[in-house]
Amino acid sequence: VQLQASGGGLVQAGGSLRLSCSASGRTFSSYTMGWFRQAPGKEREFVSAVTWSGISTFYADSVKGRFTCSRDNAKNALSLQMNSLKPEDTAVYYCAVARLPRSIVGITNVQGYDYWGQGTQVTVSS
């Protein structure tokens, strides 16, 4: 099982980036998928998640209204559209697959996820 995150880069404050995460090795259409981020010297934190059906999404307060999480189960893929980026959004972003099928238990916590991508760096300059 492999998760590959991509789309990170350097952008000015106010700009946009779109992160993608592709999964291989098995299908995750029955699992919530999420995004986390980790800035230097800080713990990994929840950013967003989308349920297995794609109908429900969840966001950290710090990104609500600016980020949009979506998935394409036919492609076994996850996306995060990030708009109005701020310097405090600078971090390594990770995609992940939840531990329990058809569940939202623990999806805002690192412990709620079993599989993780390698991370993609997002840097927002002021």
PDB file of C-alpha atoms in Angstrom:
ATOM      1  CA  VAL A   1       0.000   0.000   0.000  1.00  0.00           C
ATOM      2  CA  GLN A   2       1.394   3.366  -1.001  1.00  0.00           C
ATOM      3  CA  LEU A   3       0.129   6.925  -0.751  1.00  0.00           C
ATOM      4  CA  GLN A   4       1.864   9.515  -2.886  1.00  0.00           C
ATOM      5  CA  ALA A   5       1.309  13.181  -2.120  1.00  0.00           C
ATOM      6  CA  SER A   6       2.234  15.868  -4.624  1.00  0.00           C
ATOM      7  CA  GLY A   7       1.535  19.463  -5.579  1.00  0.00           C
ATOM      8  CA  GLY A   8       3.441  21.320  -2.899  1.00  0.00           C
ATOM      9  CA  GLY A   9       5.671  24.267  -3.636  1.00  0.00           C
ATOM     10  CA  LEU A  10       6.534  27.867  -2.910  1.00  0.00           C
ATOM     11  CA  VAL A  11       3.765  30.452  -3.207  1.00  0.00           C
ATOM     12  CA  GLN A  12       3.225  34.019  -2.086  1.00  0.00           C
ATOM     13  CA  ALA A  13       0.703  34.861   0.588  1.00  0.00           C
ATOM     14  CA  GLY A  14      -2.761  35.032  -0.920  1.00  0.00           C
ATOM     15  CA  GLY A  15      -1.923  32.488  -3.578  1.00  0.00           C
ATOM     16  CA  SER A  16      -3.266  29.012  -4.200  1.00  0.00           C
ATOM     17  CA  LEU A  17      -2.003  25.456  -4.437  1.00  0.00           C
ATOM     18  CA  ARG A  18      -3.692  22.151  -5.103  1.00  0.00           C
ATOM     19  CA  LEU A  19      -2.361  19.062  -3.398  1.00  0.00           C
ATOM     20  CA  SER A  20      -3.044  15.591  -4.734  1.00  0.00           C
ATOM     21  CA  CYS A  21      -2.709  12.189  -3.166  1.00  0.00           C
ATOM     22  CA  SER A  22      -2.821   8.976  -5.143  1.00  0.00           C
ATOM     23  CA  ALA A  23      -3.249   5.603  -3.528  1.00  0.00           C
ATOM     24  CA  SER A  24      -2.030   2.300  -4.870  1.00  0.00           C
ATOM     25  CA  GLY A  25      -1.983  -1.257  -3.662  1.00  0.00           C
ATOM     26  CA  ARG A  26      -5.594  -1.362  -2.562  1.00  0.00           C
ATOM     27  CA  THR A  27      -8.777   0.639  -2.837  1.00  0.00           C
ATOM     28  CA  PHE A  28      -9.819   3.022  -0.064  1.00  0.00           C
ATOM     29  CA  SER A  29     -13.339   3.801  -1.215  1.00  0.00           C
ATOM     30  CA  SER A  30     -14.731   2.605   2.133  1.00  0.00           C
ATOM     31  CA  TYR A  31     -12.454   4.756   4.278  1.00  0.00           C
ATOM     32  CA  THR A  32     -12.339   8.369   5.332  1.00  0.00           C
ATOM     33  CA  MET A  33      -9.218  10.066   4.004  1.00  0.00           C
ATOM     34  CA  GLY A  34      -7.543  13.098   5.462  1.00  0.00           C
ATOM     35  CA  TRP A  35      -4.833  15.708   5.311  1.00  0.00           C
ATOM     36  CA  PHE A  36      -2.497  16.650   8.113  1.00  0.00           C
ATOM     37  CA  ARG A  37       0.402  19.073   8.255  1.00  0.00           C
ATOM     38  CA  GLN A  38       3.517  19.470  10.318  1.00  0.00           C
ATOM     39  CA  ALA A  39       5.521  22.654  10.675  1.00  0.00           C
ATOM     40  CA  PRO A  40       9.112  22.620  11.979  1.00  0.00           C
ATOM     41  CA  GLY A  41       9.200  22.086  15.724  1.00  0.00           C
ATOM     42  CA  LYS A  42       5.472  21.436  15.934  1.00  0.00           C
ATOM     43  CA  GLU A  43       3.304  18.378  16.186  1.00  0.00           C
ATOM     44  CA  ARG A  44       1.447  17.007  13.218  1.00  0.00           C
ATOM     45  CA  GLU A  45      -2.007  18.584  13.098  1.00  0.00           C
ATOM     46  CA  PHE A  46      -5.286  17.842  11.413  1.00  0.00           C
ATOM     47  CA  VAL A  47      -6.185  19.921   8.377  1.00  0.00           C
ATOM     48  CA  SER A  48      -9.118  18.284   6.648  1.00  0.00           C
ATOM     49  CA  ALA A  49     -10.897  15.011   5.961  1.00  0.00           C
ATOM     50  CA  VAL A  50     -13.520  13.639   3.622  1.00  0.00           C
ATOM     51  CA  THR A  51     -15.732  10.647   4.265  1.00  0.00           C
ATOM     52  CA  TRP A  52     -15.677   7.489   2.144  1.00  0.00           C
ATOM     53  CA  SER A  53     -18.643   8.682   0.069  1.00  0.00           C
ATOM     54  CA  GLY A  54     -17.198  12.144  -0.442  1.00  0.00           C
ATOM     55  CA  ILE A  55     -20.382  13.700   0.876  1.00  0.00           C
ATOM     56  CA  SER A  56     -19.083  15.017   4.195  1.00  0.00           C
ATOM     57  CA  THR A  57     -15.970  17.065   4.792  1.00  0.00           C
ATOM     58  CA  PHE A  58     -14.284  18.305   7.937  1.00  0.00           C
ATOM     59  CA  TYR A  59     -11.850  21.173   8.415  1.00  0.00           C
ATOM     60  CA  ALA A  60      -9.639  22.641  11.089  1.00  0.00           C
ATOM     61  CA  ASP A  61     -10.835  26.099  12.112  1.00  0.00           C
ATOM     62  CA  SER A  62      -7.601  27.598  10.816  1.00  0.00           C
ATOM     63  CA  VAL A  63      -8.330  26.544   7.219  1.00  0.00           C
ATOM     64  CA  LYS A  64     -12.109  26.621   7.111  1.00  0.00           C
ATOM     65  CA  GLY A  65     -13.366  28.707   4.220  1.00  0.00           C
ATOM     66  CA  ARG A  66      -9.985  28.637   2.465  1.00  0.00           C
ATOM     67  CA  PHE A  67      -9.304  24.928   1.853  1.00  0.00           C
ATOM     68  CA  THR A  68     -11.484  22.383   0.069  1.00  0.00           C
ATOM     69  CA  CYS A  69     -10.976  18.655   0.407  1.00  0.00           C
ATOM     70  CA  SER A  70     -12.367  16.225  -2.153  1.00  0.00           C
ATOM     71  CA  ARG A  71     -11.872  12.710  -3.430  1.00  0.00           C
ATOM     72  CA  ASP A  72     -12.324  10.654  -6.574  1.00  0.00           C
ATOM     73  CA  ASN A  73     -12.949   7.038  -5.643  1.00  0.00           C
ATOM     74  CA  ALA A  74     -12.778   5.922  -9.258  1.00  0.00           C
ATOM     75  CA  LYS A  75      -9.169   7.117  -9.304  1.00  0.00           C
ATOM     76  CA  ASN A  76      -8.405   6.220  -5.682  1.00  0.00           C
ATOM     77  CA  ALA A  77      -7.326   9.822  -5.224  1.00  0.00           C
ATOM     78  CA  LEU A  78      -7.621  12.662  -2.731  1.00  0.00           C
ATOM     79  CA  SER A  79      -7.199  16.400  -3.286  1.00  0.00           C
ATOM     80  CA  LEU A  80      -6.813  19.543  -1.214  1.00  0.00           C
ATOM     81  CA  GLN A  81      -7.443  22.890  -2.880  1.00  0.00           C
ATOM     82  CA  MET A  82      -5.771  25.601  -0.830  1.00  0.00           C
ATOM     83  CA  ASN A  83      -6.712  29.233  -1.459  1.00  0.00           C
ATOM     84  CA  SER A  84      -5.808  32.486   0.269  1.00  0.00           C
ATOM     85  CA  LEU A  85      -2.687  30.896   1.640  1.00  0.00           C
ATOM     86  CA  LYS A  86      -0.973  32.444   4.640  1.00  0.00           C
ATOM     87  CA  PRO A  87       2.610  32.157   5.890  1.00  0.00           C
ATOM     88  CA  GLU A  88       1.309  30.126   8.829  1.00  0.00           C
ATOM     89  CA  ASP A  89       0.156  27.456   6.377  1.00  0.00           C
ATOM     90  CA  THR A  90       3.808  26.627   5.718  1.00  0.00           C
ATOM     91  CA  ALA A  91       4.361  22.968   6.592  1.00  0.00           C
ATOM     92  CA  VAL A  92       4.828  19.492   5.214  1.00  0.00           C
ATOM     93  CA  TYR A  93       1.412  18.184   4.217  1.00  0.00           C
ATOM     94  CA  TYR A  94       0.543  14.510   4.568  1.00  0.00           C
ATOM     95  CA  CYS A  95      -2.355  12.506   3.226  1.00  0.00           C
ATOM     96  CA  ALA A  96      -3.656   9.567   5.201  1.00  0.00           C
ATOM     97  CA  VAL A  97      -6.268   6.837   5.270  1.00  0.00           C
ATOM     98  CA  ALA A  98      -8.425   6.309   8.343  1.00  0.00           C
ATOM     99  CA  ARG A  99      -8.117   3.188  10.427  1.00  0.00           C
ATOM    100  CA  LEU A 100     -11.776   2.173  10.508  1.00  0.00           C
ATOM    101  CA  PRO A 101     -13.970   1.590   7.445  1.00  0.00           C
ATOM    102  CA  ARG A 102     -17.097   3.706   7.053  1.00  0.00           C
ATOM    103  CA  SER A 103     -16.320   5.620  10.229  1.00  0.00           C
ATOM    104  CA  ILE A 104     -15.397   9.128  11.330  1.00  0.00           C
ATOM    105  CA  VAL A 105     -14.159   8.043  14.754  1.00  0.00           C
ATOM    106  CA  GLY A 106     -10.884   9.720  15.534  1.00  0.00           C
ATOM    107  CA  ILE A 107     -10.455  11.342  12.139  1.00  0.00           C
ATOM    108  CA  THR A 108      -9.093  14.594  13.582  1.00  0.00           C
ATOM    109  CA  ASN A 109      -6.328  12.714  15.378  1.00  0.00           C
ATOM    110  CA  VAL A 110      -3.135  11.197  14.037  1.00  0.00           C
ATOM    111  CA  GLN A 111      -4.013   7.962  15.827  1.00  0.00           C
ATOM    112  CA  GLY A 112      -7.151   7.607  13.735  1.00  0.00           C
ATOM    113  CA  TYR A 113      -5.155   6.830  10.595  1.00  0.00           C
ATOM    114  CA  ASP A 114      -3.318   3.746   9.449  1.00  0.00           C
ATOM    115  CA  TYR A 115      -1.646   4.666   6.166  1.00  0.00           C
ATOM    116  CA  TRP A 116       0.368   7.801   5.473  1.00  0.00           C
ATOM    117  CA  GLY A 117       1.913   9.387   2.433  1.00  0.00           C
ATOM    118  CA  GLN A 118       5.454  10.711   2.419  1.00  0.00           C
ATOM    119  CA  GLY A 119       4.488  14.384   2.618  1.00  0.00           C
ATOM    120  CA  THR A 120       4.815  17.363   0.321  1.00  0.00           C
ATOM    121  CA  GLN A 121       6.311  20.701   1.335  1.00  0.00           C
ATOM    122  CA  VAL A 122       4.191  23.840   1.166  1.00  0.00           C
ATOM    123  CA  THR A 123       5.954  27.142   1.738  1.00  0.00           C
ATOM    124  CA  VAL A 124       4.064  30.423   1.804  1.00  0.00           C
ATOM    125  CA  SER A 125       6.126  33.589   1.674  1.00  0.00           C
ATOM    126  CA  SER A 126       4.925  36.873   3.115  1.00  0.00           C
TER     127      SER A 126
END
